[in-house]
PDB file of C-alpha atoms in Angstrom:
ATOM      1  CA  UNK A   1     110.270 199.111 115.015  1.00 56.00           C
ATOM      2  CA  UNK A   2     108.387 200.577 112.255  1.00 58.00           C
ATOM      3  CA  UNK A   3     111.499 200.258 110.156  1.00 62.00           C
ATOM      4  CA  UNK A   4     111.812 196.597 111.034  1.00 62.00           C
ATOM      5  CA  UNK A   5     108.205 196.021 110.080  1.00 63.00           C
ATOM      6  CA  UNK A   6     108.642 197.795 106.763  1.00 66.00           C
ATOM      7  CA  UNK A   7     111.883 195.846 106.073  1.00 66.00           C
ATOM      8  CA  UNK A   8     110.094 192.611 106.851  1.00 65.00           C
ATOM      9  CA  UNK A   9     107.212 193.655 104.590  1.00 65.00           C
ATOM     10  CA  UNK A  10     109.646 194.481 101.790  1.00 67.00           C
ATOM     11  CA  UNK A  11     111.395 191.133 102.247  1.00 65.00           C
ATOM     12  CA  UNK A  12     108.020 189.412 102.127  1.00 67.00           C
ATOM     13  CA  UNK A  13     107.172 191.306  98.952  1.00 67.00           C
ATOM     14  CA  UNK A  14     110.538 190.411  97.425  1.00 68.00           C
ATOM     15  CA  UNK A  15     110.126 186.815  98.583  1.00 69.00           C
ATOM     16  CA  UNK A  16     106.576 186.703  97.208  1.00 75.00           C
ATOM     17  CA  UNK A  17     107.773 188.100  93.893  1.00 81.00           C
ATOM     18  CA  UNK A  18     110.618 185.627  93.866  1.00 83.00           C
ATOM     19  CA  UNK A  19     108.233 182.747  94.616  1.00 84.00           C
ATOM     20  CA  UNK A  20     105.927 183.954  91.842  1.00 84.00           C
ATOM     21  CA  UNK A  21     108.801 184.137  89.352  1.00 87.00           C
ATOM     22  CA  UNK A  22     110.058 180.686  90.350  1.00 89.00           C
ATOM     23  CA  UNK A  23     106.542 179.202  90.128  1.00 89.00           C
ATOM     24  CA  UNK A  24     105.936 180.800  86.718  1.00 89.00           C
ATOM     25  CA  UNK A  25     109.313 179.538  85.510  1.00 92.00           C
ATOM     26  CA  UNK A  26     108.595 175.989  86.707  1.00 91.00           C
ATOM     27  CA  UNK A  27     105.144 176.030  85.062  1.00 90.00           C
ATOM     28  CA  UNK A  28     106.651 177.373  81.821  1.00 89.00           C
ATOM     29  CA  UNK A  29     109.364 174.683  81.853  1.00 92.00           C
ATOM     30  CA  UNK A  30     106.721 172.002  82.540  1.00 89.00           C
ATOM     31  CA  UNK A  31     104.599 173.269  79.621  1.00 88.00           C
ATOM     32  CA  UNK A  32     107.604 173.328  77.303  1.00 89.00           C
ATOM     33  CA  UNK A  33     108.629 169.835  78.399  1.00 87.00           C
ATOM     34  CA  UNK A  34     105.068 168.530  77.897  1.00 85.00           C
ATOM     35  CA  UNK A  35     104.842 170.148  74.439  1.00 84.00           C
ATOM     36  CA  UNK A  36     108.226 168.775  73.463  1.00 83.00           C
ATOM     37  CA  UNK A  37     107.236 165.288  74.643  1.00 83.00           C
ATOM     38  CA  UNK A  38     103.997 165.487  72.654  1.00 81.00           C
ATOM     39  CA  UNK A  39     105.656 166.648  69.423  1.00 81.00           C
ATOM     40  CA  UNK A  40     108.723 164.439  69.709  1.00 82.00           C
ATOM     41  CA  UNK A  41     107.215 161.233  71.113  1.00 81.00           C
ATOM     42  CA  UNK A  42     103.418 161.041  70.991  1.00 77.00           C
ATOM     43  CA  UNK A  43     102.667 162.735  67.664  1.00 78.00           C
ATOM     44  CA  UNK A  44     105.042 160.529  65.587  1.00 81.00           C
ATOM     45  CA  UNK A  45     103.467 157.448  67.178  1.00 80.00           C
ATOM     46  CA  UNK A  46      99.982 158.703  66.284  1.00 80.00           C
ATOM     47  CA  UNK A  47     101.072 159.518  62.732  1.00 82.00           C
ATOM     48  CA  UNK A  48     102.650 156.075  62.358  1.00 81.00           C
ATOM     49  CA  UNK A  49      99.479 154.439  63.646  1.00 80.00           C
ATOM     50  CA  UNK A  50      97.337 156.542  61.305  1.00 81.00           C
ATOM     51  CA  UNK A  51      99.505 155.743  58.265  1.00 82.00           C
ATOM     52  CA  UNK A  52      99.430 152.033  59.173  1.00 81.00           C
ATOM     53  CA  UNK A  53      95.619 152.144  59.377  1.00 83.00           C
ATOM     54  CA  UNK A  54      95.463 153.907  56.005  1.00 83.00           C
ATOM     55  CA  UNK A  55      97.719 151.271  54.431  1.00 81.00           C
ATOM     56  CA  UNK A  56      95.590 148.498  55.893  1.00 79.00           C
ATOM     57  CA  UNK A  57      92.416 150.106  54.570  1.00 76.00           C
ATOM     58  CA  UNK A  58      94.011 150.481  51.129  1.00 76.00           C
ATOM     59  CA  UNK A  59      95.066 146.843  51.216  1.00 70.00           C
ATOM     60  CA  UNK A  60      91.560 145.835  52.313  1.00 67.00           C
ATOM     61  CA  UNK A  61      90.115 147.875  49.448  1.00 68.00           C
ATOM     62  CA  UNK A  62      92.339 145.997  47.002  1.00 69.00           C
ATOM     63  CA  UNK A  63      91.226 142.630  48.378  1.00 67.00           C
ATOM     64  CA  UNK A  64      87.540 143.260  47.942  1.00 60.00           C
ATOM     65  CA  UNK A  65      85.415 140.213  47.353  1.00 63.00           C
ATOM     66  CA  UNK A  66      84.736 139.680  43.688  1.00 57.00           C
ATOM     67  CA  UNK A  67      81.277 140.978  42.783  1.00 63.00           C
ATOM     68  CA  UNK A  68      78.801 138.340  41.667  1.00 60.00           C
ATOM     69  CA  UNK A  69      78.678 139.675  38.095  1.00 61.00           C
ATOM     70  CA  UNK A  70      82.488 139.431  37.765  1.00 66.00           C
ATOM     71  CA  UNK A  71      82.675 135.757  38.725  1.00 79.00           C
ATOM     72  CA  UNK A  72      83.116 133.283  35.894  1.00 87.00           C
ATOM     73  CA  UNK A  73      80.539 130.537  35.755  1.00 89.00           C
ATOM     74  CA  UNK A  74      81.040 126.943  34.708  1.00 93.00           C
ATOM     75  CA  UNK A  75      82.184 126.479  31.119  1.00 93.00           C
ATOM     76  CA  UNK A  76      81.189 123.977  28.464  1.00 94.00           C
ATOM     77  CA  UNK A  77      83.400 123.693  25.416  1.00 94.00           C
ATOM     78  CA  UNK A  78      81.899 123.047  22.008  1.00 92.00           C
ATOM     79  CA  UNK A  79      84.475 121.344  19.845  1.00 92.00           C
ATOM     80  CA  UNK A  80      85.505 122.524  16.430  1.00 93.00           C
ATOM     81  CA  UNK A  81      82.960 122.443  13.634  1.00 89.00           C
ATOM     82  CA  UNK A  82      82.815 123.622  10.024  1.00 92.00           C
ATOM     83  CA  UNK A  83      79.832 125.423   8.503  1.00 92.00           C
ATOM     84  CA  UNK A  84      79.188 126.476   4.913  1.00 90.00           C
ATOM     85  CA  UNK A  85      78.059 130.094   4.779  1.00 90.00           C
ATOM     86  CA  UNK A  86      76.273 132.160   2.162  1.00 86.00           C
ATOM     87  CA  UNK A  87      78.633 133.470  -0.496  1.00 78.00           C
ATOM     88  CA  UNK A  88      77.831 135.307  -3.687  1.00 77.00           C
ATOM     89  CA  UNK A  89      81.012 134.795  -5.661  1.00 81.00           C
ATOM     90  CA  UNK A  90      82.569 131.581  -4.287  1.00 85.00           C
ATOM     91  CA  UNK A  91      81.809 129.007  -1.611  1.00 88.00           C
ATOM     92  CA  UNK A  92      82.849 130.111   1.880  1.00 89.00           C
ATOM     93  CA  UNK A  93      82.943 128.357   5.202  1.00 89.00           C
ATOM     94  CA  UNK A  94      83.515 129.008   8.888  1.00 91.00           C
ATOM     95  CA  UNK A  95      85.672 126.869  11.124  1.00 94.00           C
ATOM     96  CA  UNK A  96      84.861 127.633  14.771  1.00 92.00           C
ATOM     97  CA  UNK A  97      85.063 126.479  18.373  1.00 94.00           C
ATOM     98  CA  UNK A  98      83.034 127.989  21.211  1.00 94.00           C
ATOM     99  CA  UNK A  99      82.864 127.974  24.973  1.00 94.00           C
ATOM    100  CA  UNK A 100      79.592 128.556  26.758  1.00 94.00           C
ATOM    101  CA  UNK A 101      79.687 130.233  30.177  1.00 94.00           C
ATOM    102  CA  UNK A 102      76.753 129.084  32.307  1.00 94.00           C
ATOM    103  CA  UNK A 103      75.180 130.668  35.369  1.00 91.00           C
ATOM    104  CA  UNK A 104      74.862 127.467  37.456  1.00 90.00           C
ATOM    105  CA  UNK A 105      76.842 124.277  37.874  1.00 90.00           C
ATOM    106  CA  UNK A 106      73.756 122.127  37.490  1.00 91.00           C
ATOM    107  CA  UNK A 107      73.132 123.586  34.003  1.00 91.00           C
ATOM    108  CA  UNK A 108      76.234 121.790  32.708  1.00 92.00           C
ATOM    109  CA  UNK A 109      74.414 118.440  32.651  1.00 93.00           C
ATOM    110  CA  UNK A 110      71.503 119.881  30.705  1.00 93.00           C
ATOM    111  CA  UNK A 111      73.830 121.557  28.178  1.00 93.00           C
ATOM    112  CA  UNK A 112      75.678 118.271  27.648  1.00 93.00           C
ATOM    113  CA  UNK A 113      72.375 116.414  27.155  1.00 94.00           C
ATOM    114  CA  UNK A 114      71.168 119.063  24.699  1.00 93.00           C
ATOM    115  CA  UNK A 115      74.469 119.278  22.784  1.00 94.00           C
ATOM    116  CA  UNK A 116      72.955 117.996  19.500  1.00 94.00           C
ATOM    117  CA  UNK A 117      70.238 120.647  19.765  1.00 95.00           C
ATOM    118  CA  UNK A 118      72.831 123.343  20.582  1.00 93.00           C
ATOM    119  CA  UNK A 119      75.124 122.330  17.703  1.00 93.00           C
ATOM    120  CA  UNK A 120      72.116 122.352  15.340  1.00 94.00           C
ATOM    121  CA  UNK A 121      71.233 125.907  16.433  1.00 94.00           C
ATOM    122  CA  UNK A 122      74.848 127.019  15.916  1.00 93.00           C
ATOM    123  CA  UNK A 123      75.027 125.468  12.448  1.00 92.00           C
ATOM    124  CA  UNK A 124      71.726 127.033  11.362  1.00 93.00           C
ATOM    125  CA  UNK A 125      72.481 130.517  12.668  1.00 93.00           C
ATOM    126  CA  UNK A 126      76.049 130.711  11.357  1.00 92.00           C
ATOM    127  CA  UNK A 127      75.078 128.994   8.079  1.00 91.00           C
ATOM    128  CA  UNK A 128      72.592 131.783   7.335  1.00 91.00           C
ATOM    129  CA  UNK A 129      75.224 134.525   7.553  1.00 90.00           C
ATOM    130  CA  UNK A 130      77.175 135.970   4.660  1.00 89.00           C
ATOM    131  CA  UNK A 131      80.928 136.165   4.320  1.00 88.00           C
ATOM    132  CA  UNK A 132      80.778 139.955   4.763  1.00 87.00           C
ATOM    133  CA  UNK A 133      78.664 139.741   7.948  1.00 88.00           C
ATOM    134  CA  UNK A 134      81.202 137.490   9.650  1.00 88.00           C
ATOM    135  CA  UNK A 135      84.266 139.557   8.723  1.00 87.00           C
ATOM    136  CA  UNK A 136      83.860 142.373  11.268  1.00 88.00           C
ATOM    137  CA  UNK A 137      83.481 142.461  15.035  1.00 90.00           C
ATOM    138  CA  UNK A 138      79.898 143.703  14.855  1.00 92.00           C
ATOM    139  CA  UNK A 139      78.854 140.658  12.836  1.00 89.00           C
ATOM    140  CA  UNK A 140      80.568 138.290  15.268  1.00 91.00           C
ATOM    141  CA  UNK A 141      78.920 139.973  18.230  1.00 92.00           C
ATOM    142  CA  UNK A 142      75.569 139.690  16.448  1.00 93.00           C
ATOM    143  CA  UNK A 143      76.116 135.943  15.976  1.00 93.00           C
ATOM    144  CA  UNK A 144      77.030 135.547  19.658  1.00 93.00           C
ATOM    145  CA  UNK A 145      73.875 137.415  20.724  1.00 95.00           C
ATOM    146  CA  UNK A 146      71.668 135.316  18.437  1.00 95.00           C
ATOM    147  CA  UNK A 147      73.236 132.073  19.661  1.00 94.00           C
ATOM    148  CA  UNK A 148      72.849 133.081  23.299  1.00 94.00           C
ATOM    149  CA  UNK A 149      69.197 133.947  22.798  1.00 95.00           C
ATOM    150  CA  UNK A 150      68.431 130.760  20.851  1.00 95.00           C
ATOM    151  CA  UNK A 151      70.218 128.398  23.260  1.00 94.00           C
ATOM    152  CA  UNK A 152      68.711 130.089  26.328  1.00 94.00           C
ATOM    153  CA  UNK A 153      65.256 129.601  24.797  1.00 94.00           C
ATOM    154  CA  UNK A 154      65.439 125.829  25.297  1.00 91.00           C
ATOM    155  CA  UNK A 155      67.511 125.580  28.510  1.00 92.00           C
ATOM    156  CA  UNK A 156      65.459 125.008  31.682  1.00 93.00           C
ATOM    157  CA  UNK A 157      67.881 124.527  34.606  1.00 91.00           C
ATOM    158  CA  UNK A 158      70.148 127.464  33.858  1.00 90.00           C
ATOM    159  CA  UNK A 159      71.085 130.116  31.349  1.00 94.00           C
ATOM    160  CA  UNK A 160      74.106 131.063  29.279  1.00 94.00           C
ATOM    161  CA  UNK A 161      75.853 134.165  30.604  1.00 93.00           C
ATOM    162  CA  UNK A 162      78.271 134.542  27.728  1.00 93.00           C
ATOM    163  CA  UNK A 163      79.601 132.847  24.619  1.00 94.00           C
ATOM    164  CA  UNK A 164      83.319 132.927  23.896  1.00 94.00           C
ATOM    165  CA  UNK A 165      84.693 132.329  20.417  1.00 92.00           C
ATOM    166  CA  UNK A 166      87.809 130.270  21.075  1.00 92.00           C
ATOM    167  CA  UNK A 167      88.502 129.653  17.380  1.00 92.00           C
ATOM    168  CA  UNK A 168      86.844 131.440  14.474  1.00 90.00           C
ATOM    169  CA  UNK A 169      88.125 131.303  10.901  1.00 90.00           C
ATOM    170  CA  UNK A 170      86.132 132.593   7.917  1.00 89.00           C
ATOM    171  CA  UNK A 171      87.377 131.527   4.512  1.00 85.00           C
TER     172      UNK A 171
END
C-alpha cells in the first residue's frame, strides 16, 4: 500500500510538472502570438496614422493664413509723367510711372481726389534731385521714402504702405 501511495504521489508530481510545462508553454505561445500581432499588425497601423498626421500638419503649416503685413493693399496707379531734373553738364529728365499701395480701400477715393496734389509733390521732389542721385538704388529708395512721407502728410482717411516704381527712366 505504501508503494501504491508513493506511485500515486510520483504520478501526481509528474502530472503536476507536466501541467506546469504545458501551462508555461501555452502562456509563452500566447505571449509570442500577441507580440507578433502587435509588431506585424498594430504597430504598422500606428506608424501609418502617425505619418499621416505629420503630413497633414506639414500641409496645414504650408497653408497658413497670410499675415496682415504680407497682404497687399489697394493700389492706385499714377500714369506716366516727365520731370526735368538738376544737371550740371546737360539737361536731364526722368520719365516715370508709380503705383501707390494703400492701407485701406476707402483711402482710394481720397487719393484720387488729391491726385493733383500728389502729382505736384512727385514733380517737386523728383525735380530737385540730381542725375547722379537717381542713378543708383539708394537714390531711388530715398525718393520713394520722401514721396511716401510727403503724400502721407496730407492723407486723412488712410496711409500709403509702399510706393512701387513701375517705370523709371533717367536720361
